[in-house]
JSON list of C-alpha atoms in Angstrom, two decimals:
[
{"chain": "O", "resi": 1, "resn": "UNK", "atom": "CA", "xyz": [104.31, 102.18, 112.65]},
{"chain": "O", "resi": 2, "resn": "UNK", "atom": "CA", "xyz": [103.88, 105.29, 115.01]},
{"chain": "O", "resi": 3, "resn": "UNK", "atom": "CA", "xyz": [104.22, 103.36, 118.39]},
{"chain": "O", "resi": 4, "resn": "UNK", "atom": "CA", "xyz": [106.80, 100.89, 116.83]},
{"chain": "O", "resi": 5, "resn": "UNK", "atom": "CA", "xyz": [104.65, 98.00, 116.75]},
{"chain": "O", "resi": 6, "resn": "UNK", "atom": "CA", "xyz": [104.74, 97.20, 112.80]},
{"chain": "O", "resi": 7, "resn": "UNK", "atom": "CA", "xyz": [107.81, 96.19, 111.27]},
{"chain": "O", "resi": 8, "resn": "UNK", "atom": "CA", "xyz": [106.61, 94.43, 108.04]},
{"chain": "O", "resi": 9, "resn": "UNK", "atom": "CA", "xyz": [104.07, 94.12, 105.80]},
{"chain": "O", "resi": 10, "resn": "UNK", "atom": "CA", "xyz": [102.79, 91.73, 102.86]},
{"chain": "O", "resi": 11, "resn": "UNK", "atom": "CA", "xyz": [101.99, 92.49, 99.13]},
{"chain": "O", "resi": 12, "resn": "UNK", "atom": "CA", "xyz": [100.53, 90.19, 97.06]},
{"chain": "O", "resi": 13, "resn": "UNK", "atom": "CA", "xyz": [102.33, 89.02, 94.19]},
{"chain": "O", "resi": 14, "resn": "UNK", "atom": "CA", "xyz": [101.02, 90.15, 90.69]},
{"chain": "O", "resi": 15, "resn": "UNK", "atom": "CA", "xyz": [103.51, 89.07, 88.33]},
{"chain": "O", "resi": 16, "resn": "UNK", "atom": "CA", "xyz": [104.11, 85.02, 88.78]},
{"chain": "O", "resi": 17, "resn": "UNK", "atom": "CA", "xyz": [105.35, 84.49, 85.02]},
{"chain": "O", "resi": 18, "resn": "UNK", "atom": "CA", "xyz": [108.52, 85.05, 86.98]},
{"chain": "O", "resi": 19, "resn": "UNK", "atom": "CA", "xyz": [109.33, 81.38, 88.42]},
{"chain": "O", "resi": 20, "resn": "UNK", "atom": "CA", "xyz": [112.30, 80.36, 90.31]},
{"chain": "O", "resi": 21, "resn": "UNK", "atom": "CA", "xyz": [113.30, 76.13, 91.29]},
{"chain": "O", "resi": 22, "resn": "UNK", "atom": "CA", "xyz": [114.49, 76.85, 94.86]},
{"chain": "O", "resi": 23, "resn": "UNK", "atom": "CA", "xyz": [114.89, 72.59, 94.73]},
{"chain": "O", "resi": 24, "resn": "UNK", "atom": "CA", "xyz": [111.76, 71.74, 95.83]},
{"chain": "O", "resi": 25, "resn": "UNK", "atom": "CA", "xyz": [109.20, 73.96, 93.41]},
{"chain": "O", "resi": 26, "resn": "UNK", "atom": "CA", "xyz": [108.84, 76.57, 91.67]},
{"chain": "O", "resi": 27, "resn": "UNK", "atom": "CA", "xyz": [108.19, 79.68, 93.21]},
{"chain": "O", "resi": 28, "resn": "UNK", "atom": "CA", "xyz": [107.30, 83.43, 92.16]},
{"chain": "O", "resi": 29, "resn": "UNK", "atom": "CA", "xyz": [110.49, 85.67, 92.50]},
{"chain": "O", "resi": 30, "resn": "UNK", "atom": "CA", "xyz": [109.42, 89.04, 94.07]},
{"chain": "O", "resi": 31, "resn": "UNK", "atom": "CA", "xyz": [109.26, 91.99, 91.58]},
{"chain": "O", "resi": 32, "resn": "UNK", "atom": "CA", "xyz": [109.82, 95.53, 92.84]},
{"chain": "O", "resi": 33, "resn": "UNK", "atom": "CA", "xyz": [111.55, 94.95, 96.64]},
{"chain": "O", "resi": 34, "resn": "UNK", "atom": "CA", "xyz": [114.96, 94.56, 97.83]},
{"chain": "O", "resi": 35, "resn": "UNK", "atom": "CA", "xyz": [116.59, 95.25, 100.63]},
{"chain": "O", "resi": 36, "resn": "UNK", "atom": "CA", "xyz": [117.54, 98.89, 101.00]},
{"chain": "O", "resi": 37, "resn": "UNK", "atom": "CA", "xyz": [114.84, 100.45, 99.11]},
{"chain": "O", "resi": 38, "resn": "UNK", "atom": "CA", "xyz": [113.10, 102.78, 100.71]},
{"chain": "O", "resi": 39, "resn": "UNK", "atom": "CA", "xyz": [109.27, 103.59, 100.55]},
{"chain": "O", "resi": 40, "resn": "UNK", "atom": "CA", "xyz": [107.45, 107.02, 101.90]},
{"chain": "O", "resi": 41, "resn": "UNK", "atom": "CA", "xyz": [104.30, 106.04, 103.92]},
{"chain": "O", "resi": 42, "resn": "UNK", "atom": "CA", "xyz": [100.90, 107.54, 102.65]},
{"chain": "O", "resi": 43, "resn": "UNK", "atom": "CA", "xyz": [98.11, 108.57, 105.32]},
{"chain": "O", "resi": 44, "resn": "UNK", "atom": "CA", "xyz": [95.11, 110.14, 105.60]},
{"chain": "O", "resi": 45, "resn": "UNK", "atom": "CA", "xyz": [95.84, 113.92, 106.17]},
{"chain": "O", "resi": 46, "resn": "UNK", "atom": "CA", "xyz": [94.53, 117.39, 105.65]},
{"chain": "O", "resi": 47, "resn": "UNK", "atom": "CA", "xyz": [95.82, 121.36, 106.01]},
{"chain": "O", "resi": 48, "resn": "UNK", "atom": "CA", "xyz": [94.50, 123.59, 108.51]},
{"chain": "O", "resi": 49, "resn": "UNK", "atom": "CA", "xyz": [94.12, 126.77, 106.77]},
{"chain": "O", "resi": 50, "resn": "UNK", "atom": "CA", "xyz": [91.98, 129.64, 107.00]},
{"chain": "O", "resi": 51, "resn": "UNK", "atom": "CA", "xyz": [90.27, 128.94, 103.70]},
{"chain": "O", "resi": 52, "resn": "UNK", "atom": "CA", "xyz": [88.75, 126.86, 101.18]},
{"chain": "O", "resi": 53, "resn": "UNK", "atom": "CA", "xyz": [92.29, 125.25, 99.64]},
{"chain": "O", "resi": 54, "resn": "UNK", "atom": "CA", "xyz": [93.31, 122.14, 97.05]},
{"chain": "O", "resi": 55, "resn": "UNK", "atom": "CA", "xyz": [96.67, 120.32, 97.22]},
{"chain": "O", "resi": 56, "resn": "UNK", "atom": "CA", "xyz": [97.78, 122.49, 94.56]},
{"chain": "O", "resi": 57, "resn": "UNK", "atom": "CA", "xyz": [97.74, 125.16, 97.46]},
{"chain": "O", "resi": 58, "resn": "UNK", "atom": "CA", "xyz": [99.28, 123.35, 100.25]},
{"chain": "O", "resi": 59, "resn": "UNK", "atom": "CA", "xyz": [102.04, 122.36, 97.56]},
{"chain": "O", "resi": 60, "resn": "UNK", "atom": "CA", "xyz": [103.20, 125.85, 97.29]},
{"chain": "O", "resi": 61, "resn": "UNK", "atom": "CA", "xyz": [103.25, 126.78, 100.77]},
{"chain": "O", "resi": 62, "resn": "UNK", "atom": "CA", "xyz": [101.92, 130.09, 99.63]},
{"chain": "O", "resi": 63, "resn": "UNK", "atom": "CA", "xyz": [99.06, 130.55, 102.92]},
{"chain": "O", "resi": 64, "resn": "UNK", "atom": "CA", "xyz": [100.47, 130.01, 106.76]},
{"chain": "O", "resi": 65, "resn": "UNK", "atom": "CA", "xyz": [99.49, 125.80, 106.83]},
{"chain": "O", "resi": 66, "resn": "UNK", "atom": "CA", "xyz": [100.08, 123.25, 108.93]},
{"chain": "O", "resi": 67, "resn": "UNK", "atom": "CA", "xyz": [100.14, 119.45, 107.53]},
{"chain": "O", "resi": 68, "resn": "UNK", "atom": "CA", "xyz": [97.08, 117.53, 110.22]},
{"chain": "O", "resi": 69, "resn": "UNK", "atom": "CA", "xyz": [97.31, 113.26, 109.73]},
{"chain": "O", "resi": 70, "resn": "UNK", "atom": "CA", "xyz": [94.43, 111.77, 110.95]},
{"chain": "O", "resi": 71, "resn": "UNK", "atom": "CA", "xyz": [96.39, 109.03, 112.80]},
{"chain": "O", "resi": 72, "resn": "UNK", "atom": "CA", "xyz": [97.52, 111.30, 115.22]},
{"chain": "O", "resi": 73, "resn": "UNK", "atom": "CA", "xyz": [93.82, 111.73, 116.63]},
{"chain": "O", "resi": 74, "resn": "UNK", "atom": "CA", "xyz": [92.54, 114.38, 114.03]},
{"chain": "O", "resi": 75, "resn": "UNK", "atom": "CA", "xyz": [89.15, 112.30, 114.24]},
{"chain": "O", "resi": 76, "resn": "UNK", "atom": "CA", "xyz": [86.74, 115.11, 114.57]},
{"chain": "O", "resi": 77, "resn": "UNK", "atom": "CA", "xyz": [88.16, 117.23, 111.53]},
{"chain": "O", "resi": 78, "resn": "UNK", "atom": "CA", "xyz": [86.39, 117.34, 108.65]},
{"chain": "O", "resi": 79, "resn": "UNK", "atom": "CA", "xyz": [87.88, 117.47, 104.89]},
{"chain": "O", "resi": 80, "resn": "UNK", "atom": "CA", "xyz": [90.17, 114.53, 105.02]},
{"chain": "O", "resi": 81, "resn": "UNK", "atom": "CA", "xyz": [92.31, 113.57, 101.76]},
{"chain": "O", "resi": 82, "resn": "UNK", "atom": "CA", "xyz": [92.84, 109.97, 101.30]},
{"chain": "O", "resi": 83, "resn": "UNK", "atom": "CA", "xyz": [95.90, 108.58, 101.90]},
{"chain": "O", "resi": 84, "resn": "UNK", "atom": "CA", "xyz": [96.08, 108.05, 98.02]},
{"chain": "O", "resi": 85, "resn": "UNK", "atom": "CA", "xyz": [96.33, 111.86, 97.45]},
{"chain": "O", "resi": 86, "resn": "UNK", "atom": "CA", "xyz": [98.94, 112.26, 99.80]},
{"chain": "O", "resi": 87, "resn": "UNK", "atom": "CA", "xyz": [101.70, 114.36, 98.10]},
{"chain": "O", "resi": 88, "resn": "UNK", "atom": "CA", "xyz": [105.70, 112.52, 98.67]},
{"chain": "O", "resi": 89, "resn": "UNK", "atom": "CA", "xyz": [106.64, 116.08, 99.91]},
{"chain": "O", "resi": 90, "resn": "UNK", "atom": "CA", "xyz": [103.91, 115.99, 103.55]},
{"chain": "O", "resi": 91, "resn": "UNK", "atom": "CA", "xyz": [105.22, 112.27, 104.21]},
{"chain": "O", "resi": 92, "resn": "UNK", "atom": "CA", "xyz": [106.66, 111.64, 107.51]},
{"chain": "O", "resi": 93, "resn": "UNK", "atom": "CA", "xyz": [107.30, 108.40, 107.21]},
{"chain": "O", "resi": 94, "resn": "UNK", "atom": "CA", "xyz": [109.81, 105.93, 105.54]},
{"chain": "O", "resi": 95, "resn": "UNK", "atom": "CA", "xyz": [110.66, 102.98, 105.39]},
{"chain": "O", "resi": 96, "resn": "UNK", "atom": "CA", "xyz": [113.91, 101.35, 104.71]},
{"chain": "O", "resi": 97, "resn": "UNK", "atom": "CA", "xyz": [113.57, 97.54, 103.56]},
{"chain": "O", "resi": 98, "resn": "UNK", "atom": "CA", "xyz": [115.71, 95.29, 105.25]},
{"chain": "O", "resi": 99, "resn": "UNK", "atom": "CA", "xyz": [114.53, 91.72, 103.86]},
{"chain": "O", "resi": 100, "resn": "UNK", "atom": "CA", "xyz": [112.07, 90.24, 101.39]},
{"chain": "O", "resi": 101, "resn": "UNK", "atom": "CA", "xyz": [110.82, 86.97, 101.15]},
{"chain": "O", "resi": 102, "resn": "UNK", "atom": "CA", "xyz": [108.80, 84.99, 99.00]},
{"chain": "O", "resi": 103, "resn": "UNK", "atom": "CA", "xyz": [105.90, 82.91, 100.57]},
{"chain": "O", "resi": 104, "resn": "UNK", "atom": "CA", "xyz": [102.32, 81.86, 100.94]},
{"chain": "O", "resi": 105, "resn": "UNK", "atom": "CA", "xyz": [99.75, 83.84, 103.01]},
{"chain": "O", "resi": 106, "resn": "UNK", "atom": "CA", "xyz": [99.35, 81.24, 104.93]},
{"chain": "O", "resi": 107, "resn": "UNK", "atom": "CA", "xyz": [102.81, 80.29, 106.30]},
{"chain": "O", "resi": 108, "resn": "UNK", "atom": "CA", "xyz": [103.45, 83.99, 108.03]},
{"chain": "O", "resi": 109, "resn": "UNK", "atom": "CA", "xyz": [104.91, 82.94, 111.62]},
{"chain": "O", "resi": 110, "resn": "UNK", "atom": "CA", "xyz": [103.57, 83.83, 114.81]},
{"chain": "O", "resi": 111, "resn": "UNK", "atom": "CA", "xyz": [106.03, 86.25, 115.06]},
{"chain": "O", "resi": 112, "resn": "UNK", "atom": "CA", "xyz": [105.71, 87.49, 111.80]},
{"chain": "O", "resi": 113, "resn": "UNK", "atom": "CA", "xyz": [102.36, 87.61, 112.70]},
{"chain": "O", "resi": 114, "resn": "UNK", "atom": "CA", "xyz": [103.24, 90.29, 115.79]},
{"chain": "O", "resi": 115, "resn": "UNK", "atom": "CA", "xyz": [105.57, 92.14, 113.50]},
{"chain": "O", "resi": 116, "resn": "UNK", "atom": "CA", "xyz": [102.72, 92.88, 111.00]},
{"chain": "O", "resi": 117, "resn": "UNK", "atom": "CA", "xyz": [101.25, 94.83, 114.23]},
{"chain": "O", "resi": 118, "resn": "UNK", "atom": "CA", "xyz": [99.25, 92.99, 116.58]},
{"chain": "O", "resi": 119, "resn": "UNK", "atom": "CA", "xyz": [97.73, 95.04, 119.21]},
{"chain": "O", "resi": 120, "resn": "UNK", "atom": "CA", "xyz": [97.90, 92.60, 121.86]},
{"chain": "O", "resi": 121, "resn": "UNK", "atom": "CA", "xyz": [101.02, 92.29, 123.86]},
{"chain": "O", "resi": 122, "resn": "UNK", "atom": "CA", "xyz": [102.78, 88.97, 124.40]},
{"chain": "O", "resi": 123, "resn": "UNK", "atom": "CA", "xyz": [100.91, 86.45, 122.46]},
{"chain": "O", "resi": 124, "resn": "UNK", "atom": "CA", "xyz": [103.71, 84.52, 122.17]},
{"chain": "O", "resi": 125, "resn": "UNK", "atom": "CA", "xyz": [102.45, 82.51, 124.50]},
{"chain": "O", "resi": 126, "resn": "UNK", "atom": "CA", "xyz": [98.77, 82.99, 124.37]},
{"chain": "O", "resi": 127, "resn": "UNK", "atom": "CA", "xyz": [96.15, 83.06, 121.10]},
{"chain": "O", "resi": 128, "resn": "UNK", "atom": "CA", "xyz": [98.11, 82.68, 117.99]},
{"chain": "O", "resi": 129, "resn": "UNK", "atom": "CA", "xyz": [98.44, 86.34, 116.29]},
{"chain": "O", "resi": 130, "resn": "UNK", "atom": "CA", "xyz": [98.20, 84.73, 112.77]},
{"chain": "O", "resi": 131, "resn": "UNK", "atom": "CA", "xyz": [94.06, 84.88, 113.65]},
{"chain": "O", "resi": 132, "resn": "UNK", "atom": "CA", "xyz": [94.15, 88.09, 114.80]},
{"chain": "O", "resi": 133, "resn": "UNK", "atom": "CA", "xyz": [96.18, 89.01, 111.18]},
{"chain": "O", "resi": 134, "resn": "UNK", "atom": "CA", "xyz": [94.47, 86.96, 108.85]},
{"chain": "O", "resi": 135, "resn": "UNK", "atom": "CA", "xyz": [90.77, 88.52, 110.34]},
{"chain": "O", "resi": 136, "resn": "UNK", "atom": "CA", "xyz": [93.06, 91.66, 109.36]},
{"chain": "O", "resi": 137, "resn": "UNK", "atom": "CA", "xyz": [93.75, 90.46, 106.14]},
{"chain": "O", "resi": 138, "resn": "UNK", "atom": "CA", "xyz": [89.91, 89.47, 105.14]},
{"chain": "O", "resi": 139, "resn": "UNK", "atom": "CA", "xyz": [88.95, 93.10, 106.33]},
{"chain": "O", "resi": 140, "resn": "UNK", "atom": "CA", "xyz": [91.66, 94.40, 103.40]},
{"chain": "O", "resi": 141, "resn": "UNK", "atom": "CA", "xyz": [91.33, 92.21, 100.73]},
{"chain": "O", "resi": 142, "resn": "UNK", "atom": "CA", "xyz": [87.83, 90.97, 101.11]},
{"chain": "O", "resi": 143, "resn": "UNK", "atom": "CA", "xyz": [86.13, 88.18, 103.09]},
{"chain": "O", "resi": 144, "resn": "UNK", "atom": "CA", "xyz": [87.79, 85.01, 101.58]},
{"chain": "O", "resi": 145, "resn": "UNK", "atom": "CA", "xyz": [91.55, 86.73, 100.58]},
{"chain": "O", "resi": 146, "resn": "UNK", "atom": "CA", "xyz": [92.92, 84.48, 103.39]},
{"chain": "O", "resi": 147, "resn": "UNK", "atom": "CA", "xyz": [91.71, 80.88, 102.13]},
{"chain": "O", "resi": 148, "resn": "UNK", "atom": "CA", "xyz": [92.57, 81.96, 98.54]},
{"chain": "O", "resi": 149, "resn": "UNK", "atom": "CA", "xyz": [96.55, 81.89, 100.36]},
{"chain": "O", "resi": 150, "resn": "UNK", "atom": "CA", "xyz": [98.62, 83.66, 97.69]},
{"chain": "O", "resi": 151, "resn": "UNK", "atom": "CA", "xyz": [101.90, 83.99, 96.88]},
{"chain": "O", "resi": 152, "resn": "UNK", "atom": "CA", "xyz": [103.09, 87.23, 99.49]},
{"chain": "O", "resi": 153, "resn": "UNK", "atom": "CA", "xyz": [106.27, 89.54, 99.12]},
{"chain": "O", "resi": 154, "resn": "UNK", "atom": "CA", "xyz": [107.05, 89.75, 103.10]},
{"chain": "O", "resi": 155, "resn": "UNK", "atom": "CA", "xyz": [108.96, 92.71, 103.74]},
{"chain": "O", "resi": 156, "resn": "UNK", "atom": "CA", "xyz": [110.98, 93.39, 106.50]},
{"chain": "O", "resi": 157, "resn": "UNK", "atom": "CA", "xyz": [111.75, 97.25, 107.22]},
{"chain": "O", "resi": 158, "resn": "UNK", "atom": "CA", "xyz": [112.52, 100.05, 109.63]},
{"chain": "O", "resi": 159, "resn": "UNK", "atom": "CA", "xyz": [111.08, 103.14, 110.08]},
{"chain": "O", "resi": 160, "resn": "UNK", "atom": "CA", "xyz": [112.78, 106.57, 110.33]},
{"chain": "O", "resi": 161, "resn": "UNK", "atom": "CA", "xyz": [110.45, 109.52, 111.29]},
{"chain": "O", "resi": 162, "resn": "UNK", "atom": "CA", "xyz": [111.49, 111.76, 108.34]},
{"chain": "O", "resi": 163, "resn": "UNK", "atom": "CA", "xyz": [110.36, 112.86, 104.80]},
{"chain": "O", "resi": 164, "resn": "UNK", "atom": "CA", "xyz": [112.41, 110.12, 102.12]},
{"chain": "O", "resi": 165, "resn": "UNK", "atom": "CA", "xyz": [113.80, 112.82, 100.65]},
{"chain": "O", "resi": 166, "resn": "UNK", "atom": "CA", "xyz": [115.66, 113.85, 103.63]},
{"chain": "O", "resi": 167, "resn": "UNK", "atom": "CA", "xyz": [117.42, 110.27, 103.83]},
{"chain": "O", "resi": 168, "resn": "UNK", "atom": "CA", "xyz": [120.24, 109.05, 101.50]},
{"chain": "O", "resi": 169, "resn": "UNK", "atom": "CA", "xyz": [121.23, 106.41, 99.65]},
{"chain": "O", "resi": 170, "resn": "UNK", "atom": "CA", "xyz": [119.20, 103.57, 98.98]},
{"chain": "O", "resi": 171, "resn": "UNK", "atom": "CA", "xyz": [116.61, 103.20, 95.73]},
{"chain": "O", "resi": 172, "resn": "UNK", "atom": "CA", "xyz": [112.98, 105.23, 96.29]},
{"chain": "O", "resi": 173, "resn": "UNK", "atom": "CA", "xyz": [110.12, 103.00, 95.45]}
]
């Protein structure tokens, strides 16, 4: 998301007692997403401060901090927080969802495929991307979460290089 390479991403669906006929068969209806919402991104991050601290202390701004994400090349620092403990307040990322679709795994484009963030440029016309995402997607959800193909809530979104809570409008999710 930081160089503008990923503009969507796929959640498995949990909830298919929710069916839909779209004419053909009945599919899951996505639970959660719509266009508009907007979602803060988590990372990896830590404070540089001049003693031992919690988030509790980097919360209240109380010692001289500065907010350190690993993704910007932080490698060598030690005392990361996982991107699960990330306070809302330190995110610097949002995203503001533009479509959703329902789908299998399986059927994600090539270009959807690039748009999840493939690293290698123009393979449009060269391997197909959907290897390169669903070796991706076996590192994430484990080695056989592609061949088990489920039901995916593809979002579509664009990302603004500022807190959420300094954006407006739109539903927080």
């Amino acid at each position: 998301m930081l160089d503008g390479r990923k503009t969507q991403t796929r959640r498995v669906l949990k909830r298919t007692d929710l069916m839909e006929w779209n004419g053909r068969e009945m599919k899951p209806i996505p639970v959660g997403y719509a266009p508009g919402d907007r979602l803060w991104v988590r990372e990896a991050w830590t404070a540089r401060m001049t003693h031992g601290w919690t988030i509790a202390d980097a919360r209240s701004r109380m010692y001289q901090e500065e907010i350190l994400y690993r993704a910007d090349g932080h490698e060598s620092i030690d005392g990361w927080w996982p991107s699960i403990h990330m306070p809302r307040e330190f995110s610097r990322l949002t995203l503001i969802v533009t479509d959703v679709r329902v789908q299998r795994l399986e059927e994600i484009s090539r270009g959807d495929a690039m748009e999840e963030g493939c690293p290698h440029a123009n393979m449009a016309e060269g391997p197909d991307p959907r290897s390169w995402f669903s070796s991706l997607w076996n590192s994430l959800h484990g080695p056989e979460a592609w061949k088990a193909n489920p039901w995916v809530a593809a979002l579509t979104f664009t990302v603004h290089r500022c807190n959420i809570d300094r954006l407006s409008g739109g539903r927080h999710v």
